[in-house]
């Protein structure tokens, strides 16, 4: 019995929040949503004299923006989680497809911070060794040219 890929298991027709978050973030990140927000702020500011810049007048915008911001955090986080997962899967596929790739790099996002620090030190050493070889070659080329 073959098992479905994890992407297929997660993306189901019952994932209403995922579909909602994707479509909402697409629309809310548009220039039209920004324009509507600017118009709403301008209308609110223009209504200030009519309400004598009262505390209730200020409370309307404060409450509205707080609620919207609170809800947007969840939509943005959902979208970023999905994007990060897709990028990680694409990178995993690139690593898997390379003949000389180190497969230990697949799924490193699941490592602890200490393990990631160790990998960073390892790759900094690789970079330093590469720079040293480049400097040696440049010096040798310069010596041969003279």
mmCIF file with all atom_site columns, C-alpha atoms in Angstrom:
data_model
loop_
_atom_site.group_PDB
_atom_site.id
_atom_site.type_symbol
_atom_site.label_atom_id
_atom_site.label_alt_id
_atom_site.label_comp_id
_atom_site.label_asym_id
_atom_site.label_entity_id
_atom_site.label_seq_id
_atom_site.pdbx_PDB_ins_code
_atom_site.Cartn_x
_atom_site.Cartn_y
_atom_site.Cartn_z
_atom_site.occupancy
_atom_site.B_iso_or_equiv
_atom_site.pdbx_formal_charge
_atom_site.auth_seq_id
_atom_site.auth_comp_id
_atom_site.auth_asym_id
_atom_site.auth_atom_id
_atom_site.pdbx_PDB_model_num
ATOM 1   C CA . UNK A 1 1   ? 0.000   0.000  0.000   1.00 0.00 ? 1   UNK A CA 1
ATOM 2   C CA . UNK A 1 2   ? 1.584   3.286  -1.054  1.00 0.00 ? 2   UNK A CA 1
ATOM 3   C CA . UNK A 1 3   ? 1.527   6.218  1.298   1.00 0.00 ? 3   UNK A CA 1
ATOM 4   C CA . UNK A 1 4   ? 0.572   9.688  0.080   1.00 0.00 ? 4   UNK A CA 1
ATOM 5   C CA . UNK A 1 5   ? 3.273   12.359 0.141   1.00 0.00 ? 5   UNK A CA 1
ATOM 6   C CA . UNK A 1 6   ? 3.036   14.594 3.216   1.00 0.00 ? 6   UNK A CA 1
ATOM 7   C CA . UNK A 1 7   ? 2.172   17.608 1.016   1.00 0.00 ? 7   UNK A CA 1
ATOM 8   C CA . UNK A 1 8   ? -0.843  15.750 -0.332  1.00 0.00 ? 8   UNK A CA 1
ATOM 9   C CA . UNK A 1 9   ? -1.952  14.634 3.130   1.00 0.00 ? 9   UNK A CA 1
ATOM 10  C CA . UNK A 1 10  ? -1.836  18.192 4.494   1.00 0.00 ? 10  UNK A CA 1
ATOM 11  C CA . UNK A 1 11  ? -3.479  19.870 1.528   1.00 0.00 ? 11  UNK A CA 1
ATOM 12  C CA . UNK A 1 12  ? -6.983  18.512 1.718   1.00 0.00 ? 12  UNK A CA 1
ATOM 13  C CA . UNK A 1 13  ? -10.319 19.942 0.705   1.00 0.00 ? 13  UNK A CA 1
ATOM 14  C CA . UNK A 1 14  ? -11.172 20.137 4.415   1.00 0.00 ? 14  UNK A CA 1
ATOM 15  C CA . UNK A 1 15  ? -8.337  22.590 5.083   1.00 0.00 ? 15  UNK A CA 1
ATOM 16  C CA . UNK A 1 16  ? -10.632 25.597 5.018   1.00 0.00 ? 16  UNK A CA 1
ATOM 17  C CA . UNK A 1 17  ? -8.271  27.768 7.070   1.00 0.00 ? 17  UNK A CA 1
ATOM 18  C CA . UNK A 1 18  ? -5.375  27.159 4.677   1.00 0.00 ? 18  UNK A CA 1
ATOM 19  C CA . UNK A 1 19  ? -7.499  28.140 1.699   1.00 0.00 ? 19  UNK A CA 1
ATOM 20  C CA . UNK A 1 20  ? -8.901  31.135 3.590   1.00 0.00 ? 20  UNK A CA 1
ATOM 21  C CA . UNK A 1 21  ? -5.433  32.284 4.717   1.00 0.00 ? 21  UNK A CA 1
ATOM 22  C CA . UNK A 1 22  ? -3.992  31.929 1.207   1.00 0.00 ? 22  UNK A CA 1
ATOM 23  C CA . UNK A 1 23  ? -6.776  33.888 -0.471  1.00 0.00 ? 23  UNK A CA 1
ATOM 24  C CA . UNK A 1 24  ? -6.946  36.481 2.330   1.00 0.00 ? 24  UNK A CA 1
ATOM 25  C CA . UNK A 1 25  ? -3.218  37.109 2.367   1.00 0.00 ? 25  UNK A CA 1
ATOM 26  C CA . UNK A 1 26  ? -3.261  37.438 -1.411  1.00 0.00 ? 26  UNK A CA 1
ATOM 27  C CA . UNK A 1 27  ? -5.978  40.068 -1.274  1.00 0.00 ? 27  UNK A CA 1
ATOM 28  C CA . UNK A 1 28  ? -4.843  41.825 1.908   1.00 0.00 ? 28  UNK A CA 1
ATOM 29  C CA . UNK A 1 29  ? -1.319  42.167 0.535   1.00 0.00 ? 29  UNK A CA 1
ATOM 30  C CA . UNK A 1 30  ? -2.543  43.950 -2.585  1.00 0.00 ? 30  UNK A CA 1
ATOM 31  C CA . UNK A 1 31  ? -2.375  47.624 -3.450  1.00 0.00 ? 31  UNK A CA 1
ATOM 32  C CA . UNK A 1 32  ? -6.166  47.727 -3.303  1.00 0.00 ? 32  UNK A CA 1
ATOM 33  C CA . UNK A 1 33  ? -6.271  46.651 0.325   1.00 0.00 ? 33  UNK A CA 1
ATOM 34  C CA . UNK A 1 34  ? -3.606  49.219 1.181   1.00 0.00 ? 34  UNK A CA 1
ATOM 35  C CA . UNK A 1 35  ? -5.576  51.897 -0.667  1.00 0.00 ? 35  UNK A CA 1
ATOM 36  C CA . UNK A 1 36  ? -8.754  50.936 1.192   1.00 0.00 ? 36  UNK A CA 1
ATOM 37  C CA . UNK A 1 37  ? -6.901  51.158 4.525   1.00 0.00 ? 37  UNK A CA 1
ATOM 38  C CA . UNK A 1 38  ? -5.540  54.595 3.644   1.00 0.00 ? 38  UNK A CA 1
ATOM 39  C CA . UNK A 1 39  ? -9.026  55.783 2.658   1.00 0.00 ? 39  UNK A CA 1
ATOM 40  C CA . UNK A 1 40  ? -10.440 54.436 5.916   1.00 0.00 ? 40  UNK A CA 1
ATOM 41  C CA . UNK A 1 41  ? -7.821  56.344 7.938   1.00 0.00 ? 41  UNK A CA 1
ATOM 42  C CA . UNK A 1 42  ? -8.436  59.529 5.943   1.00 0.00 ? 42  UNK A CA 1
ATOM 43  C CA . UNK A 1 43  ? -12.204 59.203 6.497   1.00 0.00 ? 43  UNK A CA 1
ATOM 44  C CA . UNK A 1 44  ? -11.654 58.609 10.208  1.00 0.00 ? 44  UNK A CA 1
ATOM 45  C CA . UNK A 1 45  ? -9.321  61.617 10.484  1.00 0.00 ? 45  UNK A CA 1
ATOM 46  C CA . UNK A 1 46  ? -11.760 63.801 8.533   1.00 0.00 ? 46  UNK A CA 1
ATOM 47  C CA . UNK A 1 47  ? -14.558 62.855 10.921  1.00 0.00 ? 47  UNK A CA 1
ATOM 48  C CA . UNK A 1 48  ? -12.537 64.117 13.907  1.00 0.00 ? 48  UNK A CA 1
ATOM 49  C CA . UNK A 1 49  ? -14.014 67.630 13.989  1.00 0.00 ? 49  UNK A CA 1
ATOM 50  C CA . UNK A 1 50  ? -17.538 66.220 13.799  1.00 0.00 ? 50  UNK A CA 1
ATOM 51  C CA . UNK A 1 51  ? -16.886 64.127 16.935  1.00 0.00 ? 51  UNK A CA 1
ATOM 52  C CA . UNK A 1 52  ? -14.784 66.875 18.592  1.00 0.00 ? 52  UNK A CA 1
ATOM 53  C CA . UNK A 1 53  ? -11.771 64.556 18.617  1.00 0.00 ? 53  UNK A CA 1
ATOM 54  C CA . UNK A 1 54  ? -13.336 62.745 21.554  1.00 0.00 ? 54  UNK A CA 1
ATOM 55  C CA . UNK A 1 55  ? -11.955 59.729 23.378  1.00 0.00 ? 55  UNK A CA 1
ATOM 56  C CA . UNK A 1 56  ? -14.648 57.577 21.756  1.00 0.00 ? 56  UNK A CA 1
ATOM 57  C CA . UNK A 1 57  ? -13.561 58.816 18.327  1.00 0.00 ? 57  UNK A CA 1
ATOM 58  C CA . UNK A 1 58  ? -9.978  57.733 19.084  1.00 0.00 ? 58  UNK A CA 1
ATOM 59  C CA . UNK A 1 59  ? -11.167 54.457 20.594  1.00 0.00 ? 59  UNK A CA 1
ATOM 60  C CA . UNK A 1 60  ? -12.871 53.495 17.322  1.00 0.00 ? 60  UNK A CA 1
ATOM 61  C CA . UNK A 1 61  ? -9.629  53.542 15.325  1.00 0.00 ? 61  UNK A CA 1
ATOM 62  C CA . UNK A 1 62  ? -7.574  52.035 18.140  1.00 0.00 ? 62  UNK A CA 1
ATOM 63  C CA . UNK A 1 63  ? -9.961  49.128 18.631  1.00 0.00 ? 63  UNK A CA 1
ATOM 64  C CA . UNK A 1 64  ? -10.414 48.537 14.912  1.00 0.00 ? 64  UNK A CA 1
ATOM 65  C CA . UNK A 1 65  ? -6.702  48.489 14.125  1.00 0.00 ? 65  UNK A CA 1
ATOM 66  C CA . UNK A 1 66  ? -5.930  46.303 17.135  1.00 0.00 ? 66  UNK A CA 1
ATOM 67  C CA . UNK A 1 67  ? -8.473  43.685 16.113  1.00 0.00 ? 67  UNK A CA 1
ATOM 68  C CA . UNK A 1 68  ? -7.350  43.714 12.495  1.00 0.00 ? 68  UNK A CA 1
ATOM 69  C CA . UNK A 1 69  ? -3.688  43.464 13.489  1.00 0.00 ? 69  UNK A CA 1
ATOM 70  C CA . UNK A 1 70  ? -4.396  40.581 15.873  1.00 0.00 ? 70  UNK A CA 1
ATOM 71  C CA . UNK A 1 71  ? -6.195  38.591 13.167  1.00 0.00 ? 71  UNK A CA 1
ATOM 72  C CA . UNK A 1 72  ? -3.625  39.416 10.491  1.00 0.00 ? 72  UNK A CA 1
ATOM 73  C CA . UNK A 1 73  ? -0.834  37.948 12.624  1.00 0.00 ? 73  UNK A CA 1
ATOM 74  C CA . UNK A 1 74  ? -2.397  34.496 12.277  1.00 0.00 ? 74  UNK A CA 1
ATOM 75  C CA . UNK A 1 75  ? -2.964  34.850 8.535   1.00 0.00 ? 75  UNK A CA 1
ATOM 76  C CA . UNK A 1 76  ? 0.595   36.041 7.953   1.00 0.00 ? 76  UNK A CA 1
ATOM 77  C CA . UNK A 1 77  ? 2.067   33.300 10.121  1.00 0.00 ? 77  UNK A CA 1
ATOM 78  C CA . UNK A 1 78  ? 0.083   30.637 8.276   1.00 0.00 ? 78  UNK A CA 1
ATOM 79  C CA . UNK A 1 79  ? 1.287   31.970 4.928   1.00 0.00 ? 79  UNK A CA 1
ATOM 80  C CA . UNK A 1 80  ? 4.902   32.162 6.103   1.00 0.00 ? 80  UNK A CA 1
ATOM 81  C CA . UNK A 1 81  ? 4.763   28.629 7.503   1.00 0.00 ? 81  UNK A CA 1
ATOM 82  C CA . UNK A 1 82  ? 3.464   27.314 4.188   1.00 0.00 ? 82  UNK A CA 1
ATOM 83  C CA . UNK A 1 83  ? 6.071   29.262 2.196   1.00 0.00 ? 83  UNK A CA 1
ATOM 84  C CA . UNK A 1 84  ? 8.924   28.135 4.458   1.00 0.00 ? 84  UNK A CA 1
ATOM 85  C CA . UNK A 1 85  ? 7.790   24.535 4.175   1.00 0.00 ? 85  UNK A CA 1
ATOM 86  C CA . UNK A 1 86  ? 7.615   24.751 0.388   1.00 0.00 ? 86  UNK A CA 1
ATOM 87  C CA . UNK A 1 87  ? 11.094  26.296 0.207   1.00 0.00 ? 87  UNK A CA 1
ATOM 88  C CA . UNK A 1 88  ? 12.503  23.620 2.510   1.00 0.00 ? 88  UNK A CA 1
ATOM 89  C CA . UNK A 1 89  ? 10.959  20.877 0.372   1.00 0.00 ? 89  UNK A CA 1
ATOM 90  C CA . UNK A 1 90  ? 12.412  22.429 -2.780  1.00 0.00 ? 90  UNK A CA 1
ATOM 91  C CA . UNK A 1 91  ? 15.836  22.681 -1.172  1.00 0.00 ? 91  UNK A CA 1
ATOM 92  C CA . UNK A 1 92  ? 15.574  19.089 0.018   1.00 0.00 ? 92  UNK A CA 1
ATOM 93  C CA . UNK A 1 93  ? 14.836  18.008 -3.541  1.00 0.00 ? 93  UNK A CA 1
ATOM 94  C CA . UNK A 1 94  ? 17.838  19.941 -4.847  1.00 0.00 ? 94  UNK A CA 1
ATOM 95  C CA . UNK A 1 95  ? 20.074  18.325 -2.235  1.00 0.00 ? 95  UNK A CA 1
ATOM 96  C CA . UNK A 1 96  ? 18.652  14.893 -2.998  1.00 0.00 ? 96  UNK A CA 1
ATOM 97  C CA . UNK A 1 97  ? 19.184  15.313 -6.730  1.00 0.00 ? 97  UNK A CA 1
ATOM 98  C CA . UNK A 1 98  ? 22.824  16.364 -6.489  1.00 0.00 ? 98  UNK A CA 1
ATOM 99  C CA . UNK A 1 99  ? 25.388  13.573 -6.942  1.00 0.00 ? 99  UNK A CA 1
ATOM 100 C CA . UNK A 1 100 ? 27.919  15.070 -4.531  1.00 0.00 ? 100 UNK A CA 1
ATOM 101 C CA . UNK A 1 101 ? 25.403  16.569 -2.103  1.00 0.00 ? 101 UNK A CA 1
ATOM 102 C CA . UNK A 1 102 ? 25.549  15.677 1.549   1.00 0.00 ? 102 UNK A CA 1
ATOM 103 C CA . UNK A 1 103 ? 22.151  14.207 2.334   1.00 0.00 ? 103 UNK A CA 1
ATOM 104 C CA . UNK A 1 104 ? 22.620  15.027 6.013   1.00 0.00 ? 104 UNK A CA 1
ATOM 105 C CA . UNK A 1 105 ? 21.551  18.567 5.114   1.00 0.00 ? 105 UNK A CA 1
ATOM 106 C CA . UNK A 1 106 ? 18.019  17.392 4.329   1.00 0.00 ? 106 UNK A CA 1
ATOM 107 C CA . UNK A 1 107 ? 15.623  18.464 7.071   1.00 0.00 ? 107 UNK A CA 1
ATOM 108 C CA . UNK A 1 108 ? 18.222  20.447 9.021   1.00 0.00 ? 108 UNK A CA 1
ATOM 109 C CA . UNK A 1 109 ? 15.453  22.847 10.014  1.00 0.00 ? 109 UNK A CA 1
ATOM 110 C CA . UNK A 1 110 ? 14.540  20.213 12.608  1.00 0.00 ? 110 UNK A CA 1
ATOM 111 C CA . UNK A 1 111 ? 17.961  20.341 14.298  1.00 0.00 ? 111 UNK A CA 1
ATOM 112 C CA . UNK A 1 112 ? 18.532  22.018 17.644  1.00 0.00 ? 112 UNK A CA 1
ATOM 113 C CA . UNK A 1 113 ? 20.192  25.425 17.842  1.00 0.00 ? 113 UNK A CA 1
ATOM 114 C CA . UNK A 1 114 ? 23.404  23.812 19.104  1.00 0.00 ? 114 UNK A CA 1
ATOM 115 C CA . UNK A 1 115 ? 23.474  21.419 16.139  1.00 0.00 ? 115 UNK A CA 1
ATOM 116 C CA . UNK A 1 116 ? 22.876  24.323 13.756  1.00 0.00 ? 116 UNK A CA 1
ATOM 117 C CA . UNK A 1 117 ? 25.705  26.260 15.439  1.00 0.00 ? 117 UNK A CA 1
ATOM 118 C CA . UNK A 1 118 ? 28.023  23.278 14.888  1.00 0.00 ? 118 UNK A CA 1
ATOM 119 C CA . UNK A 1 119 ? 27.076  23.147 11.199  1.00 0.00 ? 119 UNK A CA 1
ATOM 120 C CA . UNK A 1 120 ? 27.681  26.885 10.854  1.00 0.00 ? 120 UNK A CA 1
ATOM 121 C CA . UNK A 1 121 ? 31.161  26.532 12.355  1.00 0.00 ? 121 UNK A CA 1
ATOM 122 C CA . UNK A 1 122 ? 31.843  23.624 9.985   1.00 0.00 ? 122 UNK A CA 1
ATOM 123 C CA . UNK A 1 123 ? 30.835  25.616 6.897   1.00 0.00 ? 123 UNK A CA 1
ATOM 124 C CA . UNK A 1 124 ? 32.745  28.681 8.032   1.00 0.00 ? 124 UNK A CA 1
ATOM 125 C CA . UNK A 1 125 ? 35.835  26.444 8.196   1.00 0.00 ? 125 UNK A CA 1
ATOM 126 C CA . UNK A 1 126 ? 35.088  25.211 4.662   1.00 0.00 ? 126 UNK A CA 1
ATOM 127 C CA . UNK A 1 127 ? 34.779  28.812 3.464   1.00 0.00 ? 127 UNK A CA 1
ATOM 128 C CA . UNK A 1 128 ? 38.044  29.800 5.184   1.00 0.00 ? 128 UNK A CA 1
ATOM 129 C CA . UNK A 1 129 ? 39.853  26.839 3.619   1.00 0.00 ? 129 UNK A CA 1
ATOM 130 C CA . UNK A 1 130 ? 38.520  27.845 0.208   1.00 0.00 ? 130 UNK A CA 1
ATOM 131 C CA . UNK A 1 131 ? 39.704  31.427 0.704   1.00 0.00 ? 131 UNK A CA 1
ATOM 132 C CA . UNK A 1 132 ? 43.136  30.152 1.806   1.00 0.00 ? 132 UNK A CA 1
ATOM 133 C CA . UNK A 1 133 ? 43.433  27.998 -1.347  1.00 0.00 ? 133 UNK A CA 1
ATOM 134 C CA . UNK A 1 134 ? 42.372  30.968 -3.474  1.00 0.00 ? 134 UNK A CA 1
ATOM 135 C CA . UNK A 1 135 ? 45.015  33.186 -1.843  1.00 0.00 ? 135 UNK A CA 1
ATOM 136 C CA . UNK A 1 136 ? 47.705  30.520 -2.353  1.00 0.00 ? 136 UNK A CA 1
ATOM 137 C CA . UNK A 1 137 ? 46.764  30.173 -6.042  1.00 0.00 ? 137 UNK A CA 1
ATOM 138 C CA . UNK A 1 138 ? 46.813  33.964 -6.478  1.00 0.00 ? 138 UNK A CA 1
ATOM 139 C CA . UNK A 1 139 ? 50.246  34.181 -4.857  1.00 0.00 ? 139 UNK A CA 1
ATOM 140 C CA . UNK A 1 140 ? 51.534  31.332 -7.020  1.00 0.00 ? 140 UNK A CA 1
ATOM 141 C CA . UNK A 1 141 ? 50.172  32.955 -10.154 1.00 0.00 ? 141 UNK A CA 1
ATOM 142 C CA . UNK A 1 142 ? 51.786  36.244 -9.183  1.00 0.00 ? 142 UNK A CA 1
ATOM 143 C CA . UNK A 1 143 ? 55.130  34.499 -8.520  1.00 0.00 ? 143 UNK A CA 1
ATOM 144 C CA . UNK A 1 144 ? 54.968  32.711 -11.877 1.00 0.00 ? 144 UNK A CA 1
ATOM 145 C CA . UNK A 1 145 ? 54.199  35.960 -13.668 1.00 0.00 ? 145 UNK A CA 1
ATOM 146 C CA . UNK A 1 146 ? 57.393  37.604 -12.436 1.00 0.00 ? 146 UNK A CA 1
#
